[in-house]
């Protein structure tokens, strides 16, 4: 029975995860679409000034969360697209620019363009 209790404890320890999703800040693509309604064909658009400010604002929210739940064991994942990388850099500069920190770029996190009214 002790083995079962130990397994249950291990399962609880590994199952307790917090996942936070942050959408990229405003990009040049978003800005152009809002202004004109026309696709500007910017597939890897950088952030606008507003988008960079949004990432910095979200940084404060993330920092408070880290203070509440602890800062150990965090992993930053990003799409390889410029707007996602720019948001990650603004959101968590210490993690983004420190090679020893846990940052991974996953191509699987890119959006999928189907051509059907994305």
PDB file of C-alpha atoms in Angstrom:
ATOM      1  CA  UNK A   1       0.000   0.000   0.000  1.00  0.00           C
ATOM      2  CA  UNK A   2       2.918   2.357   0.670  1.00  0.00           C
ATOM      3  CA  UNK A   3       3.944   2.104  -2.989  1.00  0.00           C
ATOM      4  CA  UNK A   4       0.499   3.243  -4.081  1.00  0.00           C
ATOM      5  CA  UNK A   5       0.625   6.207  -1.720  1.00  0.00           C
ATOM      6  CA  UNK A   6       4.067   7.145  -3.056  1.00  0.00           C
ATOM      7  CA  UNK A   7       2.848   6.888  -6.642  1.00  0.00           C
ATOM      8  CA  UNK A   8      -0.177   9.035  -5.858  1.00  0.00           C
ATOM      9  CA  UNK A   9       2.055  11.697  -4.317  1.00  0.00           C
ATOM     10  CA  UNK A  10       4.359  11.651  -7.351  1.00  0.00           C
ATOM     11  CA  UNK A  11       1.360  11.993  -9.673  1.00  0.00           C
ATOM     12  CA  UNK A  12       0.055  15.005  -7.736  1.00  0.00           C
ATOM     13  CA  UNK A  13       3.502  16.629  -7.779  1.00  0.00           C
ATOM     14  CA  UNK A  14       3.896  16.305 -11.537  1.00  0.00           C
ATOM     15  CA  UNK A  15       0.265  17.088 -12.355  1.00  0.00           C
ATOM     16  CA  UNK A  16       0.235  20.478 -10.625  1.00  0.00           C
ATOM     17  CA  UNK A  17       1.167  22.793 -13.489  1.00  0.00           C
ATOM     18  CA  UNK A  18       0.166  26.297 -14.366  1.00  0.00           C
ATOM     19  CA  UNK A  19       0.032  27.158 -18.048  1.00  0.00           C
ATOM     20  CA  UNK A  20      -0.219  30.787 -19.069  1.00  0.00           C
ATOM     21  CA  UNK A  21      -0.915  31.772 -22.654  1.00  0.00           C
ATOM     22  CA  UNK A  22      -0.035  35.255 -23.837  1.00  0.00           C
ATOM     23  CA  UNK A  23      -1.009  36.385 -27.307  1.00  0.00           C
ATOM     24  CA  UNK A  24       1.483  38.570 -29.098  1.00  0.00           C
ATOM     25  CA  UNK A  25       1.066  42.319 -28.890  1.00  0.00           C
ATOM     26  CA  UNK A  26      -0.287  44.406 -31.742  1.00  0.00           C
ATOM     27  CA  UNK A  27       1.694  43.761 -34.913  1.00  0.00           C
ATOM     28  CA  UNK A  28       2.087  45.834 -38.052  1.00  0.00           C
ATOM     29  CA  UNK A  29      -0.214  43.290 -39.726  1.00  0.00           C
ATOM     30  CA  UNK A  30      -2.967  43.818 -37.101  1.00  0.00           C
ATOM     31  CA  UNK A  31      -2.622  47.579 -37.387  1.00  0.00           C
ATOM     32  CA  UNK A  32      -2.834  47.564 -41.210  1.00  0.00           C
ATOM     33  CA  UNK A  33      -5.838  45.214 -41.243  1.00  0.00           C
ATOM     34  CA  UNK A  34      -7.705  47.419 -38.775  1.00  0.00           C
ATOM     35  CA  UNK A  35      -6.892  50.586 -40.702  1.00  0.00           C
ATOM     36  CA  UNK A  36      -7.647  49.354 -44.224  1.00  0.00           C
ATOM     37  CA  UNK A  37      -9.515  46.068 -43.972  1.00  0.00           C
ATOM     38  CA  UNK A  38      -7.104  44.749 -46.595  1.00  0.00           C
ATOM     39  CA  UNK A  39      -4.548  41.993 -46.056  1.00  0.00           C
ATOM     40  CA  UNK A  40      -1.141  43.745 -46.110  1.00  0.00           C
ATOM     41  CA  UNK A  41       0.625  40.395 -46.770  1.00  0.00           C
ATOM     42  CA  UNK A  42       2.949  40.818 -43.803  1.00  0.00           C
ATOM     43  CA  UNK A  43       3.304  37.201 -42.691  1.00  0.00           C
ATOM     44  CA  UNK A  44       6.101  37.772 -40.173  1.00  0.00           C
ATOM     45  CA  UNK A  45       5.173  41.271 -39.052  1.00  0.00           C
ATOM     46  CA  UNK A  46       7.026  42.903 -36.153  1.00  0.00           C
ATOM     47  CA  UNK A  47       5.278  44.547 -33.226  1.00  0.00           C
ATOM     48  CA  UNK A  48       4.139  48.138 -33.333  1.00  0.00           C
ATOM     49  CA  UNK A  49       5.008  50.561 -30.531  1.00  0.00           C
ATOM     50  CA  UNK A  50       1.614  49.715 -29.042  1.00  0.00           C
ATOM     51  CA  UNK A  51       2.464  46.004 -29.211  1.00  0.00           C
ATOM     52  CA  UNK A  52       5.747  46.548 -27.363  1.00  0.00           C
ATOM     53  CA  UNK A  53       3.909  48.555 -24.707  1.00  0.00           C
ATOM     54  CA  UNK A  54       1.355  45.740 -24.366  1.00  0.00           C
ATOM     55  CA  UNK A  55       4.166  43.231 -23.764  1.00  0.00           C
ATOM     56  CA  UNK A  56       5.671  45.456 -21.064  1.00  0.00           C
ATOM     57  CA  UNK A  57       2.262  45.831 -19.427  1.00  0.00           C
ATOM     58  CA  UNK A  58       1.820  42.055 -19.420  1.00  0.00           C
ATOM     59  CA  UNK A  59       5.289  41.748 -17.869  1.00  0.00           C
ATOM     60  CA  UNK A  60       3.948  43.320 -14.667  1.00  0.00           C
ATOM     61  CA  UNK A  61       1.074  40.833 -14.519  1.00  0.00           C
ATOM     62  CA  UNK A  62       3.461  37.914 -15.066  1.00  0.00           C
ATOM     63  CA  UNK A  63       5.803  39.235 -12.387  1.00  0.00           C
ATOM     64  CA  UNK A  64       2.953  39.301  -9.849  1.00  0.00           C
ATOM     65  CA  UNK A  65       2.032  35.743 -10.784  1.00  0.00           C
ATOM     66  CA  UNK A  66       5.620  34.632 -10.230  1.00  0.00           C
ATOM     67  CA  UNK A  67       5.594  36.244  -6.797  1.00  0.00           C
ATOM     68  CA  UNK A  68       2.376  34.378  -5.936  1.00  0.00           C
ATOM     69  CA  UNK A  69       3.328  30.904  -7.164  1.00  0.00           C
ATOM     70  CA  UNK A  70       7.126  31.053  -7.078  1.00  0.00           C
ATOM     71  CA  UNK A  71       9.649  31.562  -9.813  1.00  0.00           C
ATOM     72  CA  UNK A  72      11.183  28.077 -10.007  1.00  0.00           C
ATOM     73  CA  UNK A  73      10.427  25.755 -12.874  1.00  0.00           C
ATOM     74  CA  UNK A  74       9.100  28.287 -15.361  1.00  0.00           C
ATOM     75  CA  UNK A  75       9.582  27.610 -19.062  1.00  0.00           C
ATOM     76  CA  UNK A  76       9.028  30.257 -21.727  1.00  0.00           C
ATOM     77  CA  UNK A  77       7.848  28.886 -25.076  1.00  0.00           C
ATOM     78  CA  UNK A  78       7.550  31.030 -28.187  1.00  0.00           C
ATOM     79  CA  UNK A  79       6.659  30.731 -31.813  1.00  0.00           C
ATOM     80  CA  UNK A  80       9.564  31.604 -34.129  1.00  0.00           C
ATOM     81  CA  UNK A  81       7.572  34.473 -35.653  1.00  0.00           C
ATOM     82  CA  UNK A  82       8.990  37.939 -35.037  1.00  0.00           C
ATOM     83  CA  UNK A  83       5.887  39.283 -33.274  1.00  0.00           C
ATOM     84  CA  UNK A  84       5.931  36.349 -30.831  1.00  0.00           C
ATOM     85  CA  UNK A  85       9.666  36.686 -30.176  1.00  0.00           C
ATOM     86  CA  UNK A  86       9.320  40.458 -29.700  1.00  0.00           C
ATOM     87  CA  UNK A  87       6.468  39.875 -27.232  1.00  0.00           C
ATOM     88  CA  UNK A  88       8.502  37.247 -25.343  1.00  0.00           C
ATOM     89  CA  UNK A  89      11.467  39.639 -25.131  1.00  0.00           C
ATOM     90  CA  UNK A  90       9.268  42.429 -23.735  1.00  0.00           C
ATOM     91  CA  UNK A  91       7.298  40.118 -21.477  1.00  0.00           C
ATOM     92  CA  UNK A  92      10.244  38.377 -19.882  1.00  0.00           C
ATOM     93  CA  UNK A  93      13.534  40.089 -20.791  1.00  0.00           C
ATOM     94  CA  UNK A  94      15.625  38.300 -18.166  1.00  0.00           C
ATOM     95  CA  UNK A  95      14.549  34.909 -19.493  1.00  0.00           C
ATOM     96  CA  UNK A  96      14.733  35.895 -23.148  1.00  0.00           C
ATOM     97  CA  UNK A  97      18.214  37.387 -23.096  1.00  0.00           C
ATOM     98  CA  UNK A  98      19.901  35.030 -20.580  1.00  0.00           C
ATOM     99  CA  UNK A  99      21.069  31.849 -22.322  1.00  0.00           C
ATOM    100  CA  UNK A 100      21.030  29.850 -19.082  1.00  0.00           C
ATOM    101  CA  UNK A 101      17.307  30.502 -18.591  1.00  0.00           C
ATOM    102  CA  UNK A 102      14.622  28.186 -19.925  1.00  0.00           C
ATOM    103  CA  UNK A 103      13.451  29.533 -23.271  1.00  0.00           C
ATOM    104  CA  UNK A 104      12.414  27.326 -26.155  1.00  0.00           C
ATOM    105  CA  UNK A 105      11.274  28.326 -29.625  1.00  0.00           C
ATOM    106  CA  UNK A 106       8.780  25.846 -31.056  1.00  0.00           C
ATOM    107  CA  UNK A 107       7.836  26.039 -34.748  1.00  0.00           C
ATOM    108  CA  UNK A 108       4.667  24.104 -33.828  1.00  0.00           C
ATOM    109  CA  UNK A 109       3.375  27.243 -32.099  1.00  0.00           C
ATOM    110  CA  UNK A 110       3.069  29.149 -35.389  1.00  0.00           C
ATOM    111  CA  UNK A 111      -0.434  29.798 -36.622  1.00  0.00           C
ATOM    112  CA  UNK A 112      -1.687  27.606 -39.426  1.00  0.00           C
ATOM    113  CA  UNK A 113      -2.722  29.460 -42.566  1.00  0.00           C
ATOM    114  CA  UNK A 114      -5.437  27.504 -44.322  1.00  0.00           C
ATOM    115  CA  UNK A 115      -6.383  30.070 -46.940  1.00  0.00           C
ATOM    116  CA  UNK A 116     -10.012  29.819 -45.856  1.00  0.00           C
ATOM    117  CA  UNK A 117     -10.748  33.184 -44.283  1.00  0.00           C
ATOM    118  CA  UNK A 118      -8.053  32.925 -41.628  1.00  0.00           C
TER     119      UNK A 118
END
